[in-house]
Amino acid sequence: MSSIAKFSASSVAIAAGLGLSVGAAVTFLLGRKLNAMNKPKVWGKPPHPNWEPPQQLAIPDHIEESKMVALDPKVIGGKKCYPLIISAVVPRPVAFVSTVSKDGKQNLAPFSYFTAMHDPPCVILCICRAGHRGGGKKDTMENIDDTKEFTVNVLSEWFLEQANHTCGNYDPEVDEMALSGLTKLPSLKVKPPRVKESAVHMECKLKHKYETKGYDGEDTATVVVGEIVMFHVNEGVARKTPSGSTYVGLDELQPISRLGGNTYGRSRECFDLARPDRDWQKR
Ligand SMILES: Cc1cc2nc3c(=O)[nH]c(=O)nc-3n(C[C@H](O)[C@H](O)[C@H](O)COP(=O)(O)O)c2cc1C
C-alpha cells in the first residue's frame, strides 16, 4: 500500500474512533504530518535515554580491556604531536578565513584550530608557521599582522570541495577565492571580502595575539583573537529563540567539521540532553 493510501486509511480509522468527520481527521493528521516534516531531520535519541545518576554505564570492550599509555609530549617532540592532537581533539569547527595583504592581494584558507566566545563576540584561531616556507608565516597571518582585519566564513557541506581546494601551499599572489570558483561579497566594516557561498559570515578585527615557541625555541604559531564587529546570517539558516534572538538552524546550515588526518565530518545525527539542575533529584 502506498504511504498516501496508508495515511488515508489511518485517517478514516482514527476519525471513526474519535467520532470526527473524515475531513476533520484528514486536516488534523495532515497538519501533524507537515509539522513532522518541518522538524529537523538530524535529531536522534541520546545514547542512554533512561540513565539516572549515579548509575555506571558500560564501557566498550576495546576500551575496558586495554590499558592507558602515557605519552610525554617532550619525548614525542612538539611537531610529532600533530597527528595525535588533530585526531584526539575532534570534531573541530572550521573557520574559512579571508584576508587582504597590505598591497591589496586577496587570500582565503581554512583553519580548524578554531573556537569562539560571545561577550564580546570573538573568534580564536591558531595559525601555525608554514613548513614549506622554512617556518615563515602563512599568508593569512602575514595579512592579519599587516591589516588587523579578516572575515570568518562558516563551512557548509554544499561548498566543501571548493573550500578544501583553498588550503594548498599557494604563493601569496594566488587569489584562492577565484582559484576555487568562490564568490566575493564586500564586507561592511573591514576590507577582506566575505564568501557568498557560506551562510554565516563574521567580520573581525584583531584584538589580541599570542606568539608561541616550540621546544627548540623556534616560532611555531600565532594564537589570534579577533573581535567580531559584524555578523551576516543568511535568512535561509536563521531562526529565532522564543525571546527573539537570532540563532542558526543546524539542519539548514549543514555544518562540516574537521576530524583527524584529511577526514571531515557531518553533523547528521544529533540529540538534546538537558543540563542537570542543582535540584535534579526533585525532577
Ligand atoms: C580543514 C583544514 C583545517 C586547517 N586548519 C589549520 C589550522 O588550524 N592552522 C593552520 O595553521 N593551518 C591549518 N590548515 C592548513 C592551512 O589551511 C594551509 O596551510 C593554507 O595553505 C594556509 O594558507 P595561507 O598561506 O594562504 O594562509 C588547515 C587546512 C584544512 C584543509
Short mmCIF file of C-alpha atoms and ligand atoms in Angstrom, two decimals:
data_model
loop_
_atom_site.label_atom_id
_atom_site.label_comp_id
_atom_site.label_asym_id
_atom_site.label_seq_id
_atom_site.Cartn_x
_atom_site.Cartn_y
_atom_site.Cartn_z
CA MET A 1 0.00 0.00 0.00
CA SER A 2 1.40 3.47 -0.86
CA SER A 3 2.15 5.85 2.02
CA ILE A 4 -0.72 8.15 0.89
CA ALA A 5 -3.16 5.22 0.86
CA LYS A 6 -1.94 4.08 4.30
CA PHE A 7 -2.25 7.65 5.54
CA SER A 8 -5.88 7.98 4.23
CA ALA A 9 -6.83 4.61 5.70
CA SER A 10 -5.40 5.51 9.10
CA SER A 11 -7.20 8.90 8.94
CA VAL A 12 -10.55 7.19 8.39
CA ALA A 13 -9.87 4.71 11.22
CA ILE A 14 -8.88 7.45 13.65
CA ALA A 15 -11.81 9.63 12.57
CA ALA A 16 -14.21 6.78 13.27
CA GLY A 17 -12.55 6.17 16.64
CA LEU A 18 -12.76 9.82 17.65
CA GLY A 19 -16.22 10.33 16.22
CA LEU A 20 -14.85 13.03 13.90
CA SER A 21 -15.78 13.58 10.29
CA VAL A 22 -13.25 12.06 7.87
CA GLY A 23 -12.49 15.58 6.55
CA ALA A 24 -11.66 16.92 10.03
CA ALA A 25 -9.42 13.92 10.76
CA VAL A 26 -7.60 14.31 7.44
CA THR A 27 -6.97 18.02 8.14
CA PHE A 28 -5.74 17.21 11.67
CA LEU A 29 -3.44 14.41 10.60
CA LEU A 30 -2.16 16.29 7.54
CA GLY A 31 -1.22 19.15 9.86
CA ARG A 32 0.65 16.74 12.13
CA LYS A 33 2.43 15.11 9.20
CA LEU A 34 3.51 18.50 7.78
CA ASN A 35 4.69 19.53 11.24
CA ALA A 36 6.81 16.38 11.48
CA MET A 37 8.26 17.08 8.02
CA ASN A 38 9.29 20.58 9.13
CA LYS A 39 11.14 19.24 12.17
CA PRO A 40 14.92 18.93 11.82
CA LYS A 41 15.89 15.67 10.14
CA VAL A 42 19.03 15.30 12.23
CA TRP A 43 17.52 14.66 15.65
CA GLY A 44 18.04 11.29 17.28
CA LYS A 45 17.94 9.86 20.79
CA PRO A 46 20.67 10.39 23.41
CA PRO A 47 22.90 7.31 23.87
CA HIS A 48 21.31 6.30 27.20
CA PRO A 49 17.86 7.89 27.45
CA ASN A 50 16.98 6.08 30.68
CA TRP A 51 20.21 6.87 32.55
CA GLU A 52 19.78 8.05 36.15
CA PRO A 53 22.67 9.34 38.32
CA PRO A 54 24.85 7.75 39.67
CA GLN A 55 24.28 4.66 37.52
CA GLN A 56 27.50 3.37 35.88
CA LEU A 57 27.36 2.96 32.12
CA ALA A 58 29.04 0.09 30.28
CA ILE A 59 32.49 0.85 28.83
CA PRO A 60 33.03 -0.84 25.45
CA ASP A 61 35.29 -3.92 25.47
CA HIS A 62 38.00 -2.38 23.27
CA ILE A 63 38.50 0.32 25.94
CA GLU A 64 37.79 -1.70 29.09
CA GLU A 65 40.21 -4.47 28.08
CA SER A 66 43.07 -2.15 27.03
CA LYS A 67 45.47 -0.16 29.18
CA MET A 68 46.19 3.59 29.14
CA VAL A 69 49.54 4.61 27.66
CA ALA A 70 51.22 7.78 28.96
CA LEU A 71 52.87 9.85 26.21
CA ASP A 72 55.13 12.72 27.27
CA PRO A 73 54.98 15.42 24.55
CA LYS A 74 58.58 16.39 25.27
CA VAL A 75 59.61 12.83 24.43
CA ILE A 76 57.39 12.69 21.34
CA GLY A 77 58.60 16.13 20.17
CA GLY A 78 56.28 19.08 19.56
CA LYS A 79 55.96 18.69 15.77
CA LYS A 80 55.29 14.97 16.09
CA CYS A 81 52.32 15.67 18.40
CA TYR A 82 50.43 16.88 15.32
CA PRO A 83 48.68 13.59 14.33
CA LEU A 84 47.75 12.94 17.97
CA ILE A 85 46.32 16.39 18.64
CA ILE A 86 44.31 16.65 15.42
CA SER A 87 42.82 13.18 15.80
CA ALA A 88 42.07 13.46 19.54
CA VAL A 89 40.61 16.97 19.71
CA VAL A 90 37.64 16.28 17.47
CA PRO A 91 35.36 17.31 15.94
CA ARG A 92 36.67 20.82 15.31
CA PRO A 93 34.72 23.55 13.56
CA VAL A 94 36.40 25.10 10.55
CA ALA A 95 36.93 28.87 10.10
CA PHE A 96 37.17 29.80 6.45
CA VAL A 97 39.33 32.93 6.75
CA SER A 98 39.52 35.69 4.16
CA THR A 99 42.25 38.35 4.39
CA VAL A 100 43.78 41.05 2.19
CA SER A 101 47.50 41.90 2.06
CA LYS A 102 48.71 45.44 2.59
CA ASP A 103 49.06 45.83 -1.19
CA GLY A 104 45.53 44.50 -1.84
CA LYS A 105 46.07 40.79 -2.66
CA GLN A 106 43.18 38.63 -1.50
CA ASN A 107 43.68 35.35 0.38
CA LEU A 108 41.43 32.59 1.67
CA ALA A 109 42.24 29.47 3.75
CA PRO A 110 40.55 27.05 6.21
CA PHE A 111 41.63 26.80 9.88
CA SER A 112 40.33 24.22 12.34
CA TYR A 113 42.32 25.23 15.40
CA PHE A 114 39.29 27.41 15.92
CA THR A 115 36.87 28.32 18.67
CA ALA A 116 34.72 31.27 19.76
CA MET A 117 33.21 33.20 22.68
CA HIS A 118 30.33 35.62 22.88
CA ASP A 119 30.77 38.70 25.14
CA PRO A 120 32.39 40.41 23.40
CA PRO A 121 31.84 38.04 20.47
CA CYS A 122 35.28 36.82 19.43
CA VAL A 123 36.85 34.09 17.35
CA ILE A 124 40.09 32.36 18.39
CA LEU A 125 42.34 30.83 15.73
CA CYS A 126 45.73 29.21 15.84
CA ILE A 127 47.73 29.84 12.68
CA CYS A 128 50.84 27.66 12.54
CA ARG A 129 54.06 28.62 10.80
CA ALA A 130 54.46 27.20 7.29
CA GLY A 131 56.76 24.19 6.99
CA HIS A 132 57.03 24.76 3.23
CA ARG A 133 58.30 28.30 3.91
CA GLY A 134 61.03 27.18 6.31
CA GLY A 135 58.94 28.21 9.32
CA GLY A 136 57.83 31.54 7.80
CA LYS A 137 54.33 32.92 8.24
CA LYS A 138 51.33 31.73 6.26
CA ASP A 139 49.74 34.39 4.06
CA THR A 140 46.71 34.62 6.37
CA MET A 141 48.94 35.51 9.35
CA GLU A 142 51.07 37.94 7.36
CA ASN A 143 47.90 39.74 6.23
CA ILE A 144 46.31 39.82 9.71
CA ASP A 145 49.57 41.21 11.12
CA ASP A 146 49.64 43.90 8.45
CA THR A 147 45.96 44.92 8.28
CA LYS A 148 44.48 43.66 11.62
CA GLU A 149 41.36 42.54 9.74
CA PHE A 150 39.80 39.28 8.49
CA THR A 151 36.48 37.59 7.91
CA VAL A 152 35.46 34.13 9.16
CA ASN A 153 33.00 32.27 6.96
CA VAL A 154 31.28 29.17 8.32
CA LEU A 155 31.82 25.97 6.34
CA SER A 156 28.81 24.08 4.97
CA GLU A 157 28.55 20.87 3.03
CA TRP A 158 27.34 22.45 -0.23
CA PHE A 159 30.71 24.16 -1.00
CA LEU A 160 33.15 21.86 0.83
CA GLU A 161 35.28 20.77 -2.14
CA GLN A 162 35.76 24.40 -3.16
CA ALA A 163 36.74 25.32 0.41
CA ASN A 164 39.16 22.39 0.71
CA HIS A 165 40.85 23.41 -2.55
CA THR A 166 41.94 26.74 -0.99
CA CYS A 167 44.29 25.04 1.50
CA GLY A 168 47.06 24.24 -0.99
CA ASN A 169 50.53 25.76 -0.46
CA TYR A 170 49.91 28.51 -3.00
CA ASP A 171 52.11 31.57 -3.44
CA PRO A 172 50.99 34.84 -1.82
CA GLU A 173 49.82 36.31 -5.13
CA VAL A 174 47.28 33.48 -5.66
CA ASP A 175 43.69 34.55 -5.02
CA GLU A 176 42.25 31.30 -3.59
CA MET A 177 38.68 32.59 -3.79
CA ALA A 178 38.93 32.97 -7.58
CA LEU A 179 41.00 29.76 -7.89
CA SER A 180 38.24 27.70 -6.24
CA GLY A 181 35.33 29.35 -8.03
CA LEU A 182 34.01 31.02 -4.88
CA THR A 183 32.26 34.39 -4.91
CA LYS A 184 33.37 37.53 -3.07
CA LEU A 185 30.95 39.74 -1.20
CA PRO A 186 32.09 43.12 0.13
CA SER A 187 32.20 43.48 3.91
CA LEU A 188 30.69 46.42 5.79
CA LYS A 189 33.36 47.21 8.38
CA VAL A 190 36.55 45.50 7.17
CA LYS A 191 38.40 45.28 3.83
CA PRO A 192 38.61 41.47 3.41
CA PRO A 193 35.63 40.17 1.44
CA ARG A 194 33.16 37.56 2.65
CA VAL A 195 32.41 34.26 0.88
CA LYS A 196 28.95 34.33 -0.71
CA GLU A 197 28.59 30.52 -0.72
CA SER A 198 28.81 30.47 3.11
CA ALA A 199 25.60 31.08 5.11
CA VAL A 200 27.20 32.78 8.14
CA HIS A 201 29.96 35.42 7.96
CA MET A 202 31.78 37.29 10.72
CA GLU A 203 33.73 40.46 10.07
CA CYS A 204 36.62 40.54 12.57
CA LYS A 205 39.28 42.93 13.85
CA LEU A 206 42.44 41.70 15.57
CA LYS A 207 42.05 42.12 19.34
CA HIS A 208 44.96 40.09 20.77
CA LYS A 209 47.63 37.76 19.53
CA TYR A 210 49.99 35.41 21.28
CA GLU A 211 53.14 34.07 19.62
CA THR A 212 54.14 30.52 20.58
CA LYS A 213 57.59 28.94 20.59
CA GLY A 214 58.27 25.22 20.24
CA TYR A 215 60.51 23.11 22.47
CA ASP A 216 63.51 24.10 20.28
CA GLY A 217 62.79 27.80 20.83
CA GLU A 218 61.65 28.43 17.26
CA ASP A 219 58.44 30.35 16.42
CA THR A 220 55.69 27.78 15.81
CA ALA A 221 52.31 29.52 15.67
CA THR A 222 50.22 32.58 16.49
CA VAL A 223 47.03 32.41 18.52
CA VAL A 224 44.78 35.12 17.11
CA VAL A 225 41.79 36.57 18.96
CA GLY A 226 39.55 38.53 16.60
CA GLU A 227 36.62 40.60 17.79
CA ILE A 228 33.53 40.13 15.63
CA VAL A 229 32.39 43.59 14.53
CA MET A 230 29.60 42.41 12.22
CA PHE A 231 27.64 39.19 11.71
CA HIS A 232 25.89 38.28 8.46
CA VAL A 233 23.38 35.42 8.62
CA ASN A 234 21.55 34.11 5.55
CA GLU A 235 17.80 34.09 6.18
CA GLY A 236 17.75 30.52 4.90
CA VAL A 237 19.55 29.33 8.06
CA ALA A 238 18.37 31.99 10.55
CA ARG A 239 15.95 31.02 13.31
CA LYS A 240 14.63 32.89 16.36
CA THR A 241 14.63 31.83 20.02
CA PRO A 242 11.31 32.38 21.85
CA SER A 243 12.73 35.68 23.16
CA GLY A 244 13.60 36.82 19.64
CA SER A 245 17.38 36.29 19.46
CA THR A 246 18.75 35.07 16.14
CA TYR A 247 20.39 31.67 16.02
CA VAL A 248 21.38 29.27 13.26
CA GLY A 249 19.41 26.14 12.36
CA LEU A 250 21.63 23.05 12.30
CA ASP A 251 19.60 21.29 9.64
CA GLU A 252 19.76 24.26 7.30
CA LEU A 253 23.45 25.05 7.98
CA GLN A 254 24.75 21.54 7.18
CA PRO A 255 28.00 22.31 9.05
CA ILE A 256 31.16 20.36 8.31
CA SER A 257 33.76 19.64 10.99
CA ARG A 258 37.40 18.57 10.83
CA LEU A 259 38.44 15.20 12.26
CA GLY A 260 41.92 13.57 12.23
CA GLY A 261 44.09 13.45 9.10
CA ASN A 262 42.21 14.59 6.00
CA THR A 263 38.84 13.49 7.40
CA TYR A 264 35.78 15.74 7.56
CA GLY A 265 32.53 15.01 9.39
CA ARG A 266 28.85 15.82 9.04
CA SER A 267 26.55 16.60 11.99
CA ARG A 268 23.82 14.30 10.79
CA GLU A 269 22.52 12.70 13.97
CA CYS A 270 22.26 14.96 16.98
CA PHE A 271 20.26 14.83 20.19
CA ASP A 272 19.40 17.10 23.09
CA LEU A 273 20.41 16.38 26.68
CA ALA A 274 19.23 18.86 29.31
CA ARG A 275 21.82 20.35 31.67
CA PRO A 276 21.32 18.99 35.19
CA ASP A 277 19.60 21.41 37.51
CA ARG A 278 21.13 21.64 41.01
CA ASP A 279 17.76 20.24 42.16
CA TRP A 280 17.83 17.38 39.65
CA GLN A 281 16.75 14.92 42.37
CA LYS A 282 13.40 16.72 42.62
CA ARG A 283 12.60 16.31 38.92
C1 LIG B 1 40.22 21.66 7.17
C2 LIG B 1 41.56 22.31 7.34
C3 LIG B 1 41.90 22.87 8.55
C4 LIG B 1 43.13 23.52 8.71
N1 LIG B 1 43.41 24.07 9.92
C5 LIG B 1 44.56 24.76 10.09
C6 LIG B 1 44.83 25.41 11.33
O1 LIG B 1 44.03 25.40 12.25
N2 LIG B 1 46.01 26.10 11.44
C7 LIG B 1 46.90 26.18 10.40
O2 LIG B 1 47.93 26.83 10.55
N3 LIG B 1 46.66 25.57 9.21
C8 LIG B 1 45.51 24.89 9.03
N4 LIG B 1 45.23 24.29 7.83
C9 LIG B 1 46.19 24.45 6.72
C10 LIG B 1 46.01 25.80 6.02
O3 LIG B 1 44.70 25.95 5.50
C11 LIG B 1 47.02 25.88 4.87
O4 LIG B 1 48.32 25.90 5.40
C12 LIG B 1 46.83 27.05 3.95
O5 LIG B 1 47.62 26.86 2.81
C13 LIG B 1 47.23 28.38 4.55
O6 LIG B 1 47.03 29.35 3.57
P1 LIG B 1 47.70 30.76 3.53
O7 LIG B 1 49.21 30.60 3.42
O8 LIG B 1 47.10 31.36 2.31
O9 LIG B 1 47.33 31.49 4.78
C14 LIG B 1 44.04 23.60 7.64
C15 LIG B 1 43.71 23.00 6.41
C16 LIG B 1 42.48 22.35 6.27
C17 LIG B 1 42.14 21.73 4.95
#
